[in-house]
XYZ file of N, CA and C in Angstrom:
384
model
N 133.040 78.118 39.834
C 133.167 77.601 40.651
C 133.883 79.076 41.484
N 134.076 80.014 40.886
C 134.212 81.345 41.218
C 133.375 81.548 42.252
N 132.133 81.668 41.903
C 130.774 81.748 42.342
C 131.024 81.144 43.878
N 131.780 80.023 44.774
C 131.825 79.430 45.669
C 132.583 79.741 46.047
N 134.049 80.843 45.814
C 134.968 81.128 46.282
C 134.335 82.803 46.639
N 133.818 82.972 45.661
C 133.236 84.349 46.171
C 132.407 84.691 47.285
N 131.474 83.172 47.574
C 130.747 83.587 48.531
C 132.020 83.333 49.574
N 132.542 82.282 49.421
C 133.581 81.955 50.474
C 134.640 83.389 51.027
N 134.952 84.343 50.534
C 135.418 85.087 50.324
C 134.802 86.426 51.472
N 133.269 86.449 50.594
C 132.314 87.719 51.278
C 131.606 86.690 52.920
N 131.891 85.532 53.061
C 132.154 84.820 54.132
C 132.830 85.064 55.905
N 134.365 85.216 54.889
C 135.134 85.673 55.585
C 135.603 86.951 55.666
N 135.188 88.008 54.812
C 134.692 89.534 54.663
C 134.133 90.008 56.262
N 132.715 89.194 55.526
C 131.917 89.267 56.879
C 131.805 89.359 58.885
N 133.096 87.464 58.388
C 132.939 87.424 59.839
C 134.263 88.839 60.683
N 135.106 88.569 59.849
C 136.136 89.849 59.776
C 135.665 91.149 60.492
N 134.746 91.305 60.207
C 134.000 93.014 59.942
C 133.271 92.753 60.929
N 132.509 91.766 61.487
C 131.757 91.744 63.024
C 132.519 91.880 63.692
N 133.656 91.173 63.683
C 134.986 90.273 64.752
C 135.587 92.280 65.424
N 135.974 92.979 63.806
C 136.416 94.175 64.391
C 135.003 95.493 64.878
N 133.722 94.896 64.389
C 132.474 95.550 65.358
C 132.959 95.447 66.111
N 132.720 94.067 66.724
C 132.015 93.739 68.067
C 133.107 94.534 69.005
N 134.792 93.869 68.545
C 136.475 95.195 69.238
C 135.716 96.340 69.520
N 135.397 96.957 68.245
C 135.555 98.556 68.507
C 134.191 99.184 69.525
N 132.921 98.100 69.649
C 131.935 98.269 70.297
C 132.825 98.138 71.820
N 132.947 96.983 72.407
C 133.830 96.572 73.515
C 134.442 97.954 73.946
N 135.077 98.076 73.176
C 136.177 99.151 73.768
C 135.573 100.513 73.550
N 134.378 100.557 72.928
C 134.115 102.067 73.278
C 133.170 101.922 74.274
N 132.900 101.191 74.724
C 131.253 101.073 76.241
C 132.445 100.983 77.160
N 133.659 100.374 77.177
C 134.709 100.595 78.362
C 134.998 101.693 78.208
N 135.120 102.615 77.355
C 135.297 103.915 77.814
C 134.592 104.888 77.920
N 132.893 104.262 77.247
C 132.027 105.402 78.171
C 131.985 105.545 79.471
N 132.177 103.931 79.946
C 131.416 103.623 81.256
C 132.794 104.321 81.881
N 133.320 104.355 81.736
C 135.084 104.843 82.676
C 134.385 106.233 82.228
N 134.531 107.331 81.322
C 133.689 108.930 81.136
C 132.727 109.046 82.422
N 131.505 107.891 82.681
C 130.488 108.200 83.073
C 130.833 108.369 84.600
N 131.851 107.067 84.969
C 132.073 106.857 86.404
C 132.994 108.674 87.264
N 133.773 108.768 86.642
C 134.701 109.759 86.357
C 134.157 110.755 86.404
N 133.176 111.139 85.421
C 132.289 112.166 85.251
C 131.087 112.313 86.916
N 130.458 111.747 87.392
C 129.508 111.423 88.001
C 130.343 111.634 89.153
N 131.796 111.013 89.690
C 132.457 111.721 91.168
C 132.932 113.201 90.995
N 133.205 113.359 89.735
C 133.706 114.871 89.423
C 133.010 115.613 89.868
N 131.323 115.263 89.457
C 130.428 116.385 89.662
C 130.082 116.356 90.988
N 130.284 115.594 91.627
C 130.099 114.924 92.882
C 130.746 115.917 93.851
N 132.495 115.705 93.393
C 133.147 116.464 94.410
C 132.856 118.519 93.785
N 132.780 118.556 92.986
C 132.383 120.168 92.397
C 131.043 120.543 93.206
N 129.920 119.488 93.217
C 129.006 119.919 94.296
C 128.893 120.203 95.667
N 129.544 119.445 95.852
C 129.891 119.204 97.561
C 131.231 120.486 97.990
N 132.253 120.800 96.778
C 133.025 121.993 96.594
C 131.800 123.291 96.963
N 131.417 123.722 96.070
C 130.393 124.825 95.848
C 129.814 124.943 96.588
N 129.593 123.623 97.466
C 128.088 123.858 99.046
C 129.175 124.588 99.876
N 130.415 124.490 100.211
C 130.823 124.527 101.099
C 131.181 126.046 101.173
N 131.292 127.037 102.718
C 131.696 128.402 102.355
C 133.424 128.245 103.094
N 134.175 128.693 102.150
C 135.555 128.055 102.537
C 135.595 129.950 102.689
N 136.938 129.845 103.623
C 137.723 130.989 103.963
C 139.170 131.936 102.987
N 138.981 132.890 103.228
C 139.629 133.653 102.299
C 141.577 133.613 103.184
N 141.207 133.601 104.181
C 142.475 133.194 105.524
C 143.720 131.712 105.015
N 142.283 130.877 104.945
C 142.678 129.274 104.698
C 143.177 129.417 103.817
N 142.645 129.768 102.151
C 143.210 129.856 100.728
C 144.239 130.505 100.547
N 144.440 131.680 101.853
C 145.505 132.322 101.014
C 147.110 131.656 102.126
N 146.452 130.954 102.969
C 147.372 130.232 103.131
C 148.468 128.916 102.148
N 147.278 128.309 101.801
C 146.874 127.126 101.525
C 147.797 127.619 99.399
N 147.171 129.137 99.207
C 147.700 129.209 98.028
C 149.464 129.828 98.006
N 149.958 129.863 99.539
C 151.095 130.397 99.451
C 152.121 129.526 99.525
N 151.494 127.819 100.309
C 151.941 126.983 100.186
C 152.220 126.114 98.917
N 151.520 126.512 97.999
C 151.277 125.296 96.777
C 151.769 126.137 95.842
N 151.365 127.601 95.622
C 150.790 128.151 93.987
C 151.731 129.757 93.648
N 152.505 129.752 94.941
C 153.643 130.992 94.503
C 154.319 130.639 93.614
N 154.944 129.512 94.082
C 156.614 128.988 92.573
C 156.082 129.771 91.429
N 154.754 129.442 90.733
C 154.690 129.248 89.414
C 153.527 131.370 89.060
N 153.071 131.231 90.370
C 151.938 132.574 90.086
C 152.447 133.728 90.897
N 153.265 133.538 91.789
C 154.232 134.581 92.591
C 153.487 134.632 93.843
N 154.412 135.669 94.418
C 153.478 135.600 96.183
C 152.371 136.518 95.886
N 151.920 137.156 94.827
C 150.882 138.523 95.411
C 150.427 137.928 93.387
N 150.123 136.111 93.421
C 149.496 135.882 92.162
C 149.554 136.802 91.260
N 150.441 137.552 90.801
C 150.891 138.368 90.059
C 151.417 137.938 88.402
N 151.580 135.659 88.792
C 152.405 135.323 87.568
C 153.884 135.575 87.535
N 154.100 133.975 87.471
C 155.723 134.015 87.257
C 155.632 132.914 85.658
N 155.712 131.254 86.283
C 155.383 130.745 85.402
C 153.929 130.660 84.931
N 153.355 130.855 85.814
C 152.132 130.356 85.228
C 151.123 131.972 85.306
N 150.265 132.290 85.454
C 149.392 133.830 84.398
C 148.692 134.257 85.665
N 149.185 135.276 85.839
C 148.438 136.722 86.927
C 146.597 135.952 87.414
N 146.390 135.747 88.089
C 145.378 135.335 88.724
C 144.157 136.364 88.820
N 145.087 137.287 89.229
C 143.529 138.470 89.290
C 142.711 138.947 88.422
N 141.533 138.552 88.957
C 140.480 138.617 88.053
C 139.849 137.766 87.138
N 140.561 136.418 87.597
C 140.982 134.964 87.695
C 139.315 134.483 87.281
N 138.021 134.947 88.252
C 137.354 134.585 88.506
C 135.974 135.178 87.693
N 136.618 136.211 87.295
C 135.789 137.036 85.682
C 136.205 136.508 84.761
N 137.276 135.958 84.700
C 137.239 134.821 83.297
C 136.769 133.826 83.288
N 136.525 133.055 84.643
C 136.695 131.240 85.147
C 134.970 131.244 85.787
N 134.884 130.548 85.444
C 133.089 130.173 86.959
C 134.040 129.061 88.000
N 133.773 129.005 89.300
C 133.881 128.321 90.182
C 133.967 126.844 89.192
N 133.503 126.432 88.645
C 133.147 125.222 88.096
C 134.527 124.897 87.226
N 134.636 125.767 86.176
C 136.771 125.499 85.930
C 137.269 126.037 86.838
N 137.138 126.656 87.472
C 138.205 127.008 88.378
C 138.996 125.479 89.056
N 137.740 125.228 89.674
C 138.278 123.945 90.386
C 138.502 122.526 89.142
N 138.082 122.525 87.961
C 138.496 121.227 86.413
C 140.119 121.870 87.103
N 140.435 123.608 86.501
C 141.901 123.842 86.527
C 142.872 123.349 87.535
N 142.586 122.943 88.197
C 143.258 122.986 89.984
C 143.225 121.478 89.647
N 142.218 121.248 90.187
C 142.137 119.371 90.319
C 142.703 118.462 88.896
N 142.844 119.565 87.991
C 142.982 118.512 86.593
C 143.945 119.307 85.853
N 144.873 120.235 86.368
C 145.656 121.031 85.637
C 145.672 120.960 83.962
N 144.623 121.466 83.311
C 144.339 121.586 82.490
C 145.329 121.799 81.480
N 146.037 123.086 81.703
C 146.618 123.866 80.948
C 148.333 123.663 81.454
N 149.354 122.664 80.732
C 150.534 123.102 80.605
C 151.147 124.419 81.040
N 152.617 124.073 82.021
C 152.924 123.380 82.635
C 152.078 123.084 84.401
N 150.923 122.867 83.835
C 150.528 123.191 85.649
C 149.981 121.610 85.848
N 150.287 121.390 87.294
C 150.723 119.619 87.566
C 148.576 120.211 87.880
N 148.089 118.575 88.673
C 147.024 118.410 89.009
C 146.888 118.237 90.354
N 146.605 118.647 91.332
C 146.354 118.989 92.894
C 145.278 118.224 93.008
N 145.636 116.926 93.845
C 144.811 116.838 94.889
C 143.819 117.374 95.496
N 143.003 117.893 95.924
C 142.791 118.869 97.066
C 141.377 118.709 97.380
N 141.307 118.869 98.857
C 139.420 118.100 99.376
C 138.784 119.799 99.535
N 137.873 118.825 99.322
C 136.534 119.793 98.794
C 136.388 121.438 100.327
N 136.706 121.244 101.336
C 137.105 122.446 101.886
C 138.073 123.439 101.491
N 139.619 122.137 101.753
C 140.431 122.778 100.799
C 139.993 124.008 99.338
N 139.734 123.140 98.602
C 139.659 123.908 97.336
C 138.137 125.378 97.255
N 137.539 124.971 98.430
C 136.061 126.143 98.566
C 137.605 127.684 99.658
N 138.205 126.832 100.193
C 138.885 127.929 101.054
C 139.844 129.022 99.691
N 140.653 128.256 98.963
C 141.092 128.692 97.854
C 140.329 129.588 96.882
N 139.021 129.048 96.626
C 137.913 129.333 95.517
C 138.244 131.337 96.176
N 137.603 130.952 97.633
C 137.289 132.055 98.188
C 138.626 133.579 98.187
N 140.038 132.342 97.987
C 140.514 133.402 98.246
C 141.078 133.995 96.709
N 140.594 133.586 96.135
C 140.576 133.889 94.513
C 139.751 134.867 94.121
N 138.419 135.087 94.905
C 137.775 135.584 94.740
C 137.747 136.769 95.154
N 139.063 136.910 96.064
C 139.687 138.827 96.767
C 141.185 139.155 95.895
N 141.160 138.598 94.754
C 142.096 139.040 93.784
C 141.527 140.089 92.801
N 140.440 140.484 92.562
C 139.533 141.000 91.603
C 140.201 142.177 91.775
C-alpha cells in the first residue's frame, strides 16, 4: 500500500515540477522576446543617430533648454556631473544610452530624435 501512495506522490511531484518548469520557461521566453525587440529598436536608433552629422550650435541650444538645470550653464555640473571631457570617458553609444535611458539616477530619460541626439553629441564633443 505504501508503494502506491509513494508513486502517486511522485506523479504529483512530477506534474507540479513540469507545470512550474513550463511557467518559468514561458515567462523567460516572453522576457527574452521583449529584450530582443527593445535591443533591436535601440540599436536601430543608435545606428541612425551615429550616421548623422549634427551641429554643435543646435546641440548647445538643446543643452540649454534641457540640461542646464542639472549640469549648469557651462556644463561644469550642479546636481549632475561636469560634462567636460565626457566624450573621453564614454563613447558615443554609451552617451546615447545614458541620455535616452537615464541610467544613473537622478538623471531622467529623454525621448530625443536622432537628429537632435546627433546635435547634442556634437556639442558634448566641444566640451573637451
